[in-house]
Amino acid sequence: MTVWDDLVGQERVSEQLGAAARDADALVTAVATGAPQPEASKMTHAWLFTGPPGSGRSTAARAFGAALQCTSPDRALGGAPGCGFCDGCHTSLVGTHADVEVVRTDLLSIGVKETRELVRRAQMSPAGGRWQVIVLEDADRLTEGAGNVLLKAVEEPAPRTVWLLCAPSLEDVLPTIRSRCRHLTLRTPPVDAVADVLVRRDGIEPDIAAAAARATQGHIGRARRLATDPKARERRAAVLKLPMRVEDVGGCLRAAQELIDTAGDDAKQVAEEVDVKETDDLRAALGAEKGGRMPRGTAGVMKELEDRQKRRRTRTQRDSLDLALIELTGVYRDVLTLQLGSRVALANTEVIDMLERLARGTSPESTLRRIEAIGACRTALDRNVAPLLAVEAMTMALRAG
Ligand SMILES: [Zn+2]
């Protein structure tokens, strides 16, 4: 096992990162021993990982971060850093290494204040004497102001600081920032490779793993959730039946309302799991008695937490709805595949009867139009159109002709 094992179907990226980690290691060793520093190096201070959702952008960034902290004695014998076993690798991967900070946000945006905090941290020398690694999982969520704060840090990094930024695509990152990063593109991993990793790493039964990998078309995180969470399977089953329920106006409106409600339930579930504990923890930290009044002057901090939790619920709800729309797109893509007789593997074989019925009963043009309607709905939601309105417009468009 090495730190690269979780990087599914990304051989080229692993190779590049491995080479950079090797050069980074040579540099650290040269400085420590007073030897001359190597001239050419594949190592650099700012990296940008892009790729479709589920391709493993943050997995790649974290694996690289771990390899940079690798202290395996095998390195001296020509072994590559990133053994996966040594203290440096291990603590980096489980998130307890003092010099690896992974920033993942459950909010819609990352503001100036948080970014300043990060930049301050990035200036510190690494406690372990190797690299100060900052992984920013959602670089696409930086506000413009936050982006400018980050830009200064990326332009003039401290000698041992490494920024690892992740975003869906290059266009999602400020041009000034991306031009200073080395760019790596991840691809959607093959379905077989995803099934493989579910079996190997998560101990999931091979047929369940294969079905989940096929259904999510190479999205590792969603495949794992589908294979392990019965609620996720229930939600998916409901979405797959939607095309049969949009036959009249009443059916369309009901289907739309249900999609919204399901996303709301999802957000509520997450909120119940996280919010209560978070609030209790903060109350305790502020010195409140259990169930008692809050000490003076703490109202502002509590209010800040409430706002944060509210924004997180909004994001969870949005993500959940978007996931349903992606699944629905998959259904119509399967219909189109059947209609065009192409040899692409179907994603939703569990509803093959319905797919065939839809393929026979409609034209490829109308299927394309439906796929476009779902895309338009996703765009509208992205632009903050009221969710129910956007989804109703979509279900109505799925019905017509
Ligand atoms: Zn190691």
mmCIF file of C-alpha atoms and ligand atoms in Angstrom:
data_model
loop_
_atom_site.group_PDB
_atom_site.id
_atom_site.type_symbol
_atom_site.label_atom_id
_atom_site.label_comp_id
_atom_site.label_asym_id
_atom_site.label_seq_id
_atom_site.Cartn_x
_atom_site.Cartn_y
_atom_site.Cartn_z
ATOM 1 C CA MET A 1 0.000 0.000 0.000
ATOM 2 C CA THR A 2 1.220 3.528 -0.831
ATOM 3 C CA VAL A 3 -0.338 6.982 -0.536
ATOM 4 C CA TRP A 4 -1.265 6.793 -4.238
ATOM 5 C CA ASP A 5 -3.510 3.740 -3.855
ATOM 6 C CA ASP A 6 -6.710 5.717 -3.383
ATOM 7 C CA LEU A 7 -6.108 7.618 -6.592
ATOM 8 C CA VAL A 8 -8.246 5.510 -8.884
ATOM 9 C CA GLY A 9 -7.534 5.416 -12.612
ATOM 10 C CA GLN A 10 -5.128 8.416 -12.564
ATOM 11 C CA GLU A 11 -1.821 6.820 -13.523
ATOM 12 C CA ARG A 12 -0.417 9.880 -15.289
ATOM 13 C CA VAL A 13 -1.182 12.238 -12.421
ATOM 14 C CA SER A 14 0.266 9.824 -9.848
ATOM 15 C CA GLU A 15 3.438 9.603 -11.910
ATOM 16 C CA GLN A 16 3.854 13.396 -12.096
ATOM 17 C CA LEU A 17 3.165 13.850 -8.404
ATOM 18 C CA GLY A 18 5.505 11.009 -7.524
ATOM 19 C CA ALA A 19 8.312 12.669 -9.484
ATOM 20 C CA ALA A 20 7.644 16.025 -7.807
ATOM 21 C CA ALA A 21 7.616 14.400 -4.347
ATOM 22 C CA ARG A 22 10.957 12.765 -5.130
ATOM 23 C CA ASP A 23 12.509 16.116 -6.126
ATOM 24 C CA ALA A 24 10.947 17.799 -3.093
ATOM 25 C CA ASP A 25 12.523 15.139 -0.908
ATOM 26 C CA ALA A 26 15.920 15.617 -2.566
ATOM 27 C CA LEU A 27 15.696 19.336 -1.824
ATOM 28 C CA VAL A 28 14.847 18.819 1.854
ATOM 29 C CA THR A 29 17.689 16.308 2.194
ATOM 30 C CA ALA A 30 20.177 18.624 0.463
ATOM 31 C CA VAL A 31 19.316 21.505 2.775
ATOM 32 C CA ALA A 32 19.498 19.277 5.865
ATOM 33 C CA THR A 33 22.889 17.828 4.959
ATOM 34 C CA GLY A 34 24.366 21.020 3.531
ATOM 35 C CA ALA A 35 24.797 19.327 0.150
ATOM 36 C CA PRO A 36 24.382 21.465 -2.995
ATOM 37 C CA GLN A 37 20.714 21.851 -3.938
ATOM 38 C CA PRO A 38 19.560 20.051 -7.079
ATOM 39 C CA GLU A 39 19.254 22.423 -10.053
ATOM 40 C CA ALA A 40 16.278 21.202 -11.997
ATOM 41 C CA SER A 41 13.263 20.288 -9.907
ATOM 42 C CA LYS A 42 9.762 19.069 -10.700
ATOM 43 C CA MET A 43 8.652 20.526 -7.386
ATOM 44 C CA THR A 44 6.828 23.840 -7.186
ATOM 45 C CA HIS A 45 4.930 25.859 -4.567
ATOM 46 C CA ALA A 46 1.445 26.022 -6.021
ATOM 47 C CA TRP A 47 -0.578 23.286 -7.669
ATOM 48 C CA LEU A 48 -4.051 23.256 -9.111
ATOM 49 C CA PHE A 49 -5.988 19.983 -9.372
ATOM 50 C CA THR A 50 -9.002 20.031 -11.657
ATOM 51 C CA GLY A 51 -11.355 17.326 -12.846
ATOM 52 C CA PRO A 52 -15.026 16.356 -12.854
ATOM 53 C CA PRO A 53 -16.773 15.780 -9.510
ATOM 54 C CA GLY A 54 -15.760 12.435 -8.060
ATOM 55 C CA SER A 55 -12.565 12.126 -10.071
ATOM 56 C CA GLY A 56 -10.545 12.445 -6.880
ATOM 57 C CA ARG A 57 -9.118 15.986 -6.955
ATOM 58 C CA SER A 58 -8.824 16.269 -3.192
ATOM 59 C CA THR A 59 -7.680 12.644 -2.884
ATOM 60 C CA ALA A 60 -4.811 13.472 -5.251
ATOM 61 C CA ALA A 61 -3.951 16.634 -3.332
ATOM 62 C CA ARG A 62 -3.957 14.829 0.006
ATOM 63 C CA ALA A 63 -1.883 11.935 -1.332
ATOM 64 C CA PHE A 64 0.694 14.418 -2.608
ATOM 65 C CA GLY A 65 0.636 16.252 0.736
ATOM 66 C CA ALA A 66 1.334 12.937 2.483
ATOM 67 C CA ALA A 67 4.161 12.043 0.087
ATOM 68 C CA LEU A 68 5.790 15.410 0.843
ATOM 69 C CA GLN A 69 5.831 14.467 4.543
ATOM 70 C CA CYS A 70 7.094 10.912 3.998
ATOM 71 C CA THR A 71 10.021 10.007 6.235
ATOM 72 C CA SER A 72 10.322 6.356 5.296
ATOM 73 C CA PRO A 73 13.942 5.112 5.638
ATOM 74 C CA ASP A 74 13.486 3.376 2.255
ATOM 75 C CA ARG A 75 13.873 6.774 0.571
ATOM 76 C CA ALA A 76 17.615 6.623 1.222
ATOM 77 C CA LEU A 77 17.694 3.311 -0.673
ATOM 78 C CA GLY A 78 16.060 4.866 -3.722
ATOM 79 C CA GLY A 79 12.468 4.172 -2.679
ATOM 80 C CA ALA A 80 9.874 6.765 -3.693
ATOM 81 C CA PRO A 81 8.390 9.007 -0.987
ATOM 82 C CA GLY A 82 4.761 8.217 -0.176
ATOM 83 C CA CYS A 83 5.222 4.780 1.413
ATOM 84 C CA GLY A 84 1.859 5.026 3.179
ATOM 85 C CA PHE A 85 3.242 3.487 6.376
ATOM 86 C CA CYS A 86 5.663 5.890 8.014
ATOM 87 C CA ASP A 87 4.510 8.390 10.601
ATOM 88 C CA GLY A 88 4.622 11.282 8.102
ATOM 89 C CA CYS A 89 2.459 9.516 5.523
ATOM 90 C CA HIS A 90 0.070 8.068 8.054
ATOM 91 C CA THR A 91 -0.638 11.205 10.088
ATOM 92 C CA SER A 92 -1.027 13.224 6.869
ATOM 93 C CA LEU A 93 -3.612 10.810 5.518
ATOM 94 C CA VAL A 94 -5.664 10.644 8.704
ATOM 95 C CA GLY A 95 -5.508 14.414 9.119
ATOM 96 C CA THR A 96 -3.381 14.801 12.247
ATOM 97 C CA HIS A 97 -0.049 15.927 10.748
ATOM 98 C CA ALA A 98 0.925 19.314 12.196
ATOM 99 C CA ASP A 99 2.104 20.611 8.808
ATOM 100 C CA VAL A 100 -0.836 19.544 6.659
ATOM 101 C CA GLU A 101 -3.949 21.679 6.724
ATOM 102 C CA VAL A 102 -6.935 20.482 4.692
ATOM 103 C CA VAL A 103 -9.556 23.161 4.171
ATOM 104 C CA ARG A 104 -12.913 21.896 3.048
ATOM 105 C CA THR A 105 -15.924 24.113 3.333
ATOM 106 C CA ASP A 106 -19.549 23.231 3.662
ATOM 107 C CA LEU A 107 -20.435 26.818 2.891
ATOM 108 C CA LEU A 108 -21.207 28.355 -0.468
ATOM 109 C CA SER A 109 -18.204 30.654 -0.380
ATOM 110 C CA ILE A 110 -14.857 31.169 1.330
ATOM 111 C CA GLY A 111 -14.433 34.747 2.524
ATOM 112 C CA VAL A 112 -11.560 37.162 3.102
ATOM 113 C CA LYS A 113 -11.413 36.525 6.846
ATOM 114 C CA GLU A 114 -10.901 32.753 6.569
ATOM 115 C CA THR A 115 -8.403 33.205 3.760
ATOM 116 C CA ARG A 116 -6.301 35.705 5.754
ATOM 117 C CA GLU A 117 -6.188 33.138 8.546
ATOM 118 C CA LEU A 118 -4.926 30.505 6.103
ATOM 119 C CA VAL A 119 -2.336 32.798 4.585
ATOM 120 C CA ARG A 120 -1.042 33.558 8.059
ATOM 121 C CA ARG A 121 -0.708 29.874 8.744
ATOM 122 C CA ALA A 122 1.033 29.312 5.426
ATOM 123 C CA GLN A 123 3.814 31.687 6.457
ATOM 124 C CA MET A 124 4.857 29.476 9.364
ATOM 125 C CA SER A 125 7.859 27.203 9.085
ATOM 126 C CA PRO A 126 6.909 23.530 9.033
ATOM 127 C CA ALA A 127 7.143 22.025 12.525
ATOM 128 C CA GLY A 128 8.495 18.772 11.097
ATOM 129 C CA GLY A 129 11.167 20.517 9.040
ATOM 130 C CA ARG A 130 9.771 19.404 5.685
ATOM 131 C CA TRP A 131 6.854 21.242 4.032
ATOM 132 C CA GLN A 132 3.942 23.359 5.181
ATOM 133 C CA VAL A 133 1.095 21.942 3.075
ATOM 134 C CA ILE A 134 -2.248 23.684 2.630
ATOM 135 C CA VAL A 135 -4.936 21.800 0.721
ATOM 136 C CA LEU A 136 -7.800 24.033 -0.365
ATOM 137 C CA GLU A 137 -10.508 21.649 -1.535
ATOM 138 C CA ASP A 138 -12.927 24.213 -2.909
ATOM 139 C CA ALA A 139 -10.784 26.892 -4.504
ATOM 140 C CA ASP A 140 -13.753 27.638 -6.778
ATOM 141 C CA ARG A 141 -15.641 28.932 -3.754
ATOM 142 C CA LEU A 142 -13.211 31.746 -2.947
ATOM 143 C CA THR A 143 -14.875 35.132 -3.183
ATOM 144 C CA GLU A 144 -13.045 37.625 -5.367
ATOM 145 C CA GLY A 145 -11.690 39.423 -2.308
ATOM 146 C CA ALA A 146 -10.504 36.131 -0.833
ATOM 147 C CA GLY A 147 -8.895 35.235 -4.162
ATOM 148 C CA ASN A 148 -6.849 38.427 -4.062
ATOM 149 C CA VAL A 149 -5.688 37.680 -0.529
ATOM 150 C CA LEU A 150 -4.629 34.217 -1.660
ATOM 151 C CA LEU A 151 -2.936 35.567 -4.776
ATOM 152 C CA LYS A 152 -0.367 37.480 -2.742
ATOM 153 C CA ALA A 153 0.491 34.328 -0.795
ATOM 154 C CA VAL A 154 0.822 32.233 -3.938
ATOM 155 C CA GLU A 155 2.957 34.891 -5.625
ATOM 156 C CA GLU A 156 5.464 35.080 -2.814
ATOM 157 C CA PRO A 157 5.307 31.787 -0.945
ATOM 158 C CA ALA A 158 7.420 31.059 2.106
ATOM 159 C CA PRO A 159 10.307 28.767 1.082
ATOM 160 C CA ARG A 160 8.720 25.592 2.450
ATOM 161 C CA THR A 161 5.061 26.308 1.791
ATOM 162 C CA VAL A 162 3.026 24.339 -0.744
ATOM 163 C CA TRP A 163 -0.472 25.311 -1.850
ATOM 164 C CA LEU A 164 -2.643 22.537 -3.260
ATOM 165 C CA LEU A 165 -5.817 23.988 -4.772
ATOM 166 C CA CYS A 166 -8.724 21.911 -6.069
ATOM 167 C CA ALA A 167 -11.521 23.049 -8.378
ATOM 168 C CA PRO A 168 -13.850 21.496 -10.973
ATOM 169 C CA SER A 169 -12.219 23.305 -13.907
ATOM 170 C CA LEU A 170 -9.626 25.969 -14.736
ATOM 171 C CA GLU A 171 -12.395 28.485 -15.433
ATOM 172 C CA ASP A 172 -13.545 28.211 -11.812
ATOM 173 C CA VAL A 173 -10.346 29.787 -10.512
ATOM 174 C CA LEU A 174 -9.224 33.412 -10.838
ATOM 175 C CA PRO A 175 -6.921 33.690 -13.888
ATOM 176 C CA THR A 176 -4.265 35.463 -11.831
ATOM 177 C CA ILE A 177 -4.132 32.534 -9.408
ATOM 178 C CA ARG A 178 -4.263 29.709 -11.907
ATOM 179 C CA SER A 179 -1.465 31.229 -13.976
ATOM 180 C CA ARG A 180 0.816 30.781 -10.960
ATOM 181 C CA CYS A 181 -0.097 27.161 -10.353
ATOM 182 C CA ARG A 182 1.102 23.969 -11.974
ATOM 183 C CA HIS A 183 -2.026 22.415 -13.380
ATOM 184 C CA LEU A 184 -2.999 18.730 -13.220
ATOM 185 C CA THR A 185 -6.173 17.332 -14.768
ATOM 186 C CA LEU A 186 -7.878 14.266 -13.363
ATOM 187 C CA ARG A 187 -10.232 12.188 -15.469
ATOM 188 C CA THR A 188 -13.400 10.336 -14.560
ATOM 189 C CA PRO A 189 -12.123 6.944 -13.438
ATOM 190 C CA PRO A 190 -13.314 3.852 -15.319
ATOM 191 C CA VAL A 191 -16.328 2.104 -13.757
ATOM 192 C CA ASP A 192 -14.381 -1.129 -13.208
ATOM 193 C CA ALA A 193 -11.632 0.695 -11.335
ATOM 194 C CA VAL A 194 -14.202 2.289 -9.018
ATOM 195 C CA ALA A 195 -15.895 -1.063 -8.309
ATOM 196 C CA ASP A 196 -12.481 -2.509 -7.609
ATOM 197 C CA VAL A 197 -11.586 0.079 -5.008
ATOM 198 C CA LEU A 198 -14.958 -0.313 -3.241
ATOM 199 C CA VAL A 199 -14.284 -4.025 -2.865
ATOM 200 C CA ARG A 200 -10.629 -3.695 -1.939
ATOM 201 C CA ARG A 201 -10.761 -0.740 0.412
ATOM 202 C CA ASP A 202 -14.291 -0.695 1.789
ATOM 203 C CA GLY A 203 -14.946 -4.429 1.858
ATOM 204 C CA ILE A 204 -18.146 -4.089 -0.170
ATOM 205 C CA GLU A 205 -19.599 -7.202 -1.882
ATOM 206 C CA PRO A 206 -18.461 -7.364 -5.535
ATOM 207 C CA ASP A 207 -21.967 -7.265 -7.117
ATOM 208 C CA ILE A 208 -23.103 -4.355 -4.944
ATOM 209 C CA ALA A 209 -19.852 -2.526 -5.719
ATOM 210 C CA ALA A 210 -20.251 -3.132 -9.447
ATOM 211 C CA ALA A 211 -23.870 -1.903 -9.436
ATOM 212 C CA ALA A 212 -23.006 1.222 -7.439
ATOM 213 C CA ALA A 213 -20.019 2.041 -9.664
ATOM 214 C CA ARG A 214 -22.116 1.633 -12.818
ATOM 215 C CA ALA A 215 -25.005 3.694 -11.418
ATOM 216 C CA THR A 216 -22.753 6.620 -10.486
ATOM 217 C CA GLN A 217 -20.616 6.452 -13.642
ATOM 218 C CA GLY A 218 -17.214 6.643 -12.051
ATOM 219 C CA HIS A 219 -17.956 8.959 -9.124
ATOM 220 C CA ILE A 220 -16.170 7.238 -6.233
ATOM 221 C CA GLY A 221 -17.737 9.124 -3.325
ATOM 222 C CA ARG A 222 -21.279 8.708 -4.617
ATOM 223 C CA ALA A 223 -20.674 5.058 -5.472
ATOM 224 C CA ARG A 224 -19.502 4.390 -1.927
ATOM 225 C CA ARG A 225 -22.485 6.199 -0.427
ATOM 226 C CA LEU A 226 -24.897 4.297 -2.671
ATOM 227 C CA ALA A 227 -23.308 0.990 -1.707
ATOM 228 C CA THR A 228 -23.406 1.694 2.024
ATOM 229 C CA ASP A 229 -26.392 3.979 2.730
ATOM 230 C CA PRO A 230 -29.896 2.498 2.277
ATOM 231 C CA LYS A 231 -31.408 6.008 2.349
ATOM 232 C CA ALA A 232 -29.310 7.016 -0.638
ATOM 233 C CA ARG A 233 -30.571 3.935 -2.502
ATOM 234 C CA GLU A 234 -34.172 4.831 -1.662
ATOM 235 C CA ARG A 235 -33.735 8.382 -2.927
ATOM 236 C CA ARG A 236 -32.138 7.156 -6.112
ATOM 237 C CA ALA A 237 -34.956 4.656 -6.733
ATOM 238 C CA ALA A 238 -37.482 7.499 -6.456
ATOM 239 C CA VAL A 239 -35.573 9.651 -8.934
ATOM 240 C CA LEU A 240 -35.336 6.810 -11.454
ATOM 241 C CA LYS A 241 -39.125 6.452 -11.494
ATOM 242 C CA LEU A 242 -39.714 10.137 -12.101
ATOM 243 C CA PRO A 243 -40.000 9.898 -15.926
ATOM 244 C CA MET A 244 -43.113 7.744 -15.534
ATOM 245 C CA ARG A 245 -44.743 10.226 -13.200
ATOM 246 C CA VAL A 246 -44.654 13.339 -15.353
ATOM 247 C CA GLU A 247 -47.545 12.340 -17.600
ATOM 248 C CA ASP A 248 -49.982 15.098 -16.625
ATOM 249 C CA VAL A 249 -49.687 18.522 -15.029
ATOM 250 C CA GLY A 250 -50.676 17.241 -11.586
ATOM 251 C CA GLY A 251 -48.015 14.538 -11.763
ATOM 252 C CA CYS A 252 -45.386 17.089 -12.814
ATOM 253 C CA LEU A 253 -46.149 19.411 -9.919
ATOM 254 C CA ARG A 254 -46.175 16.580 -7.407
ATOM 255 C CA ALA A 255 -42.875 15.195 -8.710
ATOM 256 C CA ALA A 256 -41.300 18.660 -8.457
ATOM 257 C CA GLN A 257 -42.492 19.133 -4.885
ATOM 258 C CA GLU A 258 -41.133 15.727 -3.929
ATOM 259 C CA LEU A 259 -37.697 16.464 -5.355
ATOM 260 C CA ILE A 260 -37.569 19.646 -3.291
ATOM 261 C CA ASP A 261 -38.836 17.897 -0.154
ATOM 262 C CA THR A 262 -36.305 15.083 -0.454
ATOM 263 C CA ALA A 263 -33.446 17.582 -0.724
ATOM 264 C CA GLY A 264 -34.854 19.373 2.323
ATOM 265 C CA ASP A 265 -34.981 16.111 4.301
ATOM 266 C CA ASP A 266 -31.401 15.435 3.340
ATOM 267 C CA ALA A 267 -30.308 18.810 4.688
ATOM 268 C CA LYS A 268 -32.315 18.212 7.846
ATOM 269 C CA GLN A 269 -30.649 14.849 8.391
ATOM 270 C CA VAL A 270 -27.198 16.411 8.092
ATOM 271 C CA ALA A 271 -28.241 19.295 10.339
ATOM 272 C CA GLU A 272 -29.507 16.947 13.040
ATOM 273 C CA GLU A 273 -26.292 14.965 12.923
ATOM 274 C CA VAL A 274 -23.978 17.969 13.108
ATOM 275 C CA ASP A 275 -25.672 21.173 14.318
ATOM 276 C CA VAL A 276 -26.780 20.049 17.763
ATOM 277 C CA LYS A 277 -23.353 18.795 18.769
ATOM 278 C CA GLU A 278 -21.655 21.851 17.292
ATOM 279 C CA THR A 279 -23.933 24.187 19.257
ATOM 280 C CA ASP A 280 -23.439 22.231 22.487
ATOM 281 C CA ASP A 281 -19.679 22.249 22.012
ATOM 282 C CA LEU A 282 -19.592 25.989 21.463
ATOM 283 C CA ARG A 283 -21.842 26.641 24.466
ATOM 284 C CA ALA A 284 -19.558 24.534 26.628
ATOM 285 C CA ALA A 285 -16.484 26.305 25.262
ATOM 286 C CA LEU A 286 -18.052 29.663 26.095
ATOM 287 C CA GLY A 287 -18.663 28.498 29.654
ATOM 288 C CA ALA A 288 -22.430 28.073 29.648
ATOM 289 C CA GLU A 289 -23.996 25.711 32.183
ATOM 290 C CA LYS A 290 -25.875 22.829 30.596
ATOM 291 C CA GLY A 291 -29.332 24.192 29.722
ATOM 292 C CA GLY A 292 -28.464 27.428 31.514
ATOM 293 C CA ARG A 293 -28.107 31.024 30.335
ATOM 294 C CA MET A 294 -25.255 32.100 28.120
ATOM 295 C CA PRO A 295 -22.573 34.262 29.730
ATOM 296 C CA ARG A 296 -22.579 37.956 28.810
ATOM 297 C CA GLY A 297 -21.035 39.007 25.534
ATOM 298 C CA THR A 298 -21.328 35.634 23.797
ATOM 299 C CA ALA A 299 -24.461 36.380 21.752
ATOM 300 C CA GLY A 300 -22.417 37.484 18.742
ATOM 301 C CA VAL A 301 -20.434 34.257 18.573
ATOM 302 C CA MET A 302 -23.579 32.155 18.908
ATOM 303 C CA LYS A 303 -25.251 34.177 16.171
ATOM 304 C CA GLU A 304 -22.250 33.609 13.910
ATOM 305 C CA LEU A 305 -22.558 29.858 14.414
ATOM 306 C CA GLU A 306 -26.291 29.938 13.658
ATOM 307 C CA ASP A 307 -25.660 31.814 10.430
ATOM 308 C CA ARG A 308 -22.988 29.344 9.460
ATOM 309 C CA GLN A 309 -25.308 26.427 10.111
ATOM 310 C CA LYS A 310 -28.045 28.038 8.078
ATOM 311 C CA ARG A 311 -25.702 28.545 5.120
ATOM 312 C CA ARG A 312 -24.575 24.938 5.421
ATOM 313 C CA ARG A 313 -28.180 23.684 5.296
ATOM 314 C CA THR A 314 -28.710 25.710 2.134
ATOM 315 C CA ARG A 315 -25.647 24.177 0.528
ATOM 316 C CA THR A 316 -26.557 20.599 1.524
ATOM 317 C CA GLN A 317 -30.040 21.092 0.122
ATOM 318 C CA ARG A 318 -28.644 22.451 -3.119
ATOM 319 C CA ASP A 319 -26.077 19.678 -3.483
ATOM 320 C CA SER A 320 -28.681 17.022 -2.815
ATOM 321 C CA LEU A 321 -31.067 18.446 -5.405
ATOM 322 C CA ASP A 322 -28.264 18.729 -7.930
ATOM 323 C CA LEU A 323 -27.352 15.107 -7.366
ATOM 324 C CA ALA A 324 -30.940 14.067 -8.102
ATOM 325 C CA LEU A 325 -30.820 16.078 -11.334
ATOM 326 C CA ILE A 326 -27.560 14.423 -12.362
ATOM 327 C CA GLU A 327 -29.155 11.022 -11.821
ATOM 328 C CA LEU A 328 -32.184 12.060 -13.832
ATOM 329 C CA THR A 329 -29.913 13.179 -16.663
ATOM 330 C CA GLY A 330 -28.366 9.709 -16.557
ATOM 331 C CA VAL A 331 -31.786 8.130 -17.110
ATOM 332 C CA TYR A 332 -32.445 10.141 -20.270
ATOM 333 C CA ARG A 333 -28.889 9.600 -21.461
ATOM 334 C CA ASP A 334 -29.576 5.859 -21.229
ATOM 335 C CA VAL A 335 -32.806 6.353 -23.204
ATOM 336 C CA LEU A 336 -30.838 8.210 -25.874
ATOM 337 C CA THR A 337 -28.207 5.465 -25.934
ATOM 338 C CA LEU A 338 -30.947 2.907 -26.659
ATOM 339 C CA GLN A 339 -32.587 5.137 -29.269
ATOM 340 C CA LEU A 340 -29.325 5.697 -31.127
ATOM 341 C CA GLY A 341 -28.286 2.059 -30.749
ATOM 342 C CA SER A 342 -24.844 3.120 -29.494
ATOM 343 C CA ARG A 343 -22.620 0.675 -27.678
ATOM 344 C CA VAL A 344 -22.133 2.749 -24.537
ATOM 345 C CA ALA A 345 -22.893 0.813 -21.322
ATOM 346 C CA LEU A 346 -26.163 1.828 -19.624
ATOM 347 C CA ALA A 347 -25.948 3.384 -16.149
ATOM 348 C CA ASN A 348 -29.391 2.461 -14.919
ATOM 349 C CA THR A 349 -29.894 -1.175 -15.850
ATOM 350 C CA GLU A 350 -32.196 -1.719 -12.861
ATOM 351 C CA VAL A 351 -34.941 0.169 -14.701
ATOM 352 C CA ILE A 352 -34.217 -1.324 -18.117
ATOM 353 C CA ASP A 353 -37.926 -1.981 -18.847
ATOM 354 C CA MET A 354 -38.805 1.664 -18.334
ATOM 355 C CA LEU A 355 -35.796 2.788 -20.383
ATOM 356 C CA GLU A 356 -36.853 0.591 -23.292
ATOM 357 C CA ARG A 357 -40.439 1.766 -23.076
ATOM 358 C CA LEU A 358 -39.329 5.415 -23.137
ATOM 359 C CA ALA A 359 -36.914 4.707 -25.987
ATOM 360 C CA ARG A 360 -39.682 3.184 -28.093
ATOM 361 C CA GLY A 361 -42.352 5.743 -27.217
ATOM 362 C CA THR A 362 -40.367 8.953 -27.848
ATOM 363 C CA SER A 363 -37.934 10.359 -30.412
ATOM 364 C CA PRO A 364 -34.188 11.006 -29.884
ATOM 365 C CA GLU A 365 -34.899 14.723 -30.486
ATOM 366 C CA SER A 366 -37.375 14.839 -27.613
ATOM 367 C CA THR A 367 -34.923 12.969 -25.377
ATOM 368 C CA LEU A 368 -32.242 15.535 -26.173
ATOM 369 C CA ARG A 369 -34.718 18.294 -25.375
ATOM 370 C CA ARG A 370 -35.428 16.695 -21.996
ATOM 371 C CA ILE A 371 -31.721 16.437 -21.199
ATOM 372 C CA GLU A 372 -31.427 20.118 -22.060
ATOM 373 C CA ALA A 373 -34.374 20.966 -19.782
ATOM 374 C CA ILE A 374 -32.616 19.300 -16.856
ATOM 375 C CA GLY A 375 -29.428 21.217 -17.672
ATOM 376 C CA ALA A 376 -31.390 24.475 -17.810
ATOM 377 C CA CYS A 377 -32.863 23.706 -14.393
ATOM 378 C CA ARG A 378 -29.388 23.130 -12.924
ATOM 379 C CA THR A 379 -28.207 26.438 -14.392
ATOM 380 C CA ALA A 380 -31.248 28.241 -12.984
ATOM 381 C CA LEU A 381 -30.616 26.783 -9.523
ATOM 382 C CA ASP A 382 -27.014 27.874 -9.783
ATOM 383 C CA ARG A 383 -28.270 31.409 -10.411
ATOM 384 C CA ASN A 384 -30.445 31.282 -7.309
ATOM 385 C CA VAL A 385 -33.821 30.981 -9.033
ATOM 386 C CA ALA A 386 -36.408 29.812 -6.468
ATOM 387 C CA PRO A 387 -35.854 26.013 -6.434
ATOM 388 C CA LEU A 388 -39.499 24.952 -6.668
ATOM 389 C CA LEU A 389 -40.117 27.233 -9.652
ATOM 390 C CA ALA A 390 -37.066 25.951 -11.503
ATOM 391 C CA VAL A 391 -37.883 22.308 -10.818
ATOM 392 C CA GLU A 392 -41.541 22.718 -11.807
ATOM 393 C CA ALA A 393 -40.513 24.281 -15.104
ATOM 394 C CA MET A 394 -38.272 21.256 -15.639
ATOM 395 C CA THR A 395 -40.831 18.550 -14.830
ATOM 396 C CA MET A 396 -43.315 20.275 -17.139
ATOM 397 C CA ALA A 397 -40.718 20.248 -19.917
ATOM 398 C CA LEU A 398 -40.050 16.552 -19.299
ATOM 399 C CA ARG A 399 -43.719 15.850 -19.981
ATOM 400 C CA ALA A 400 -44.378 17.751 -23.215
ATOM 401 C CA GLY A 401 -44.269 15.767 -26.483
HETATM 402 ZN ZN ZN B 1 5.933 7.469 4.168
#
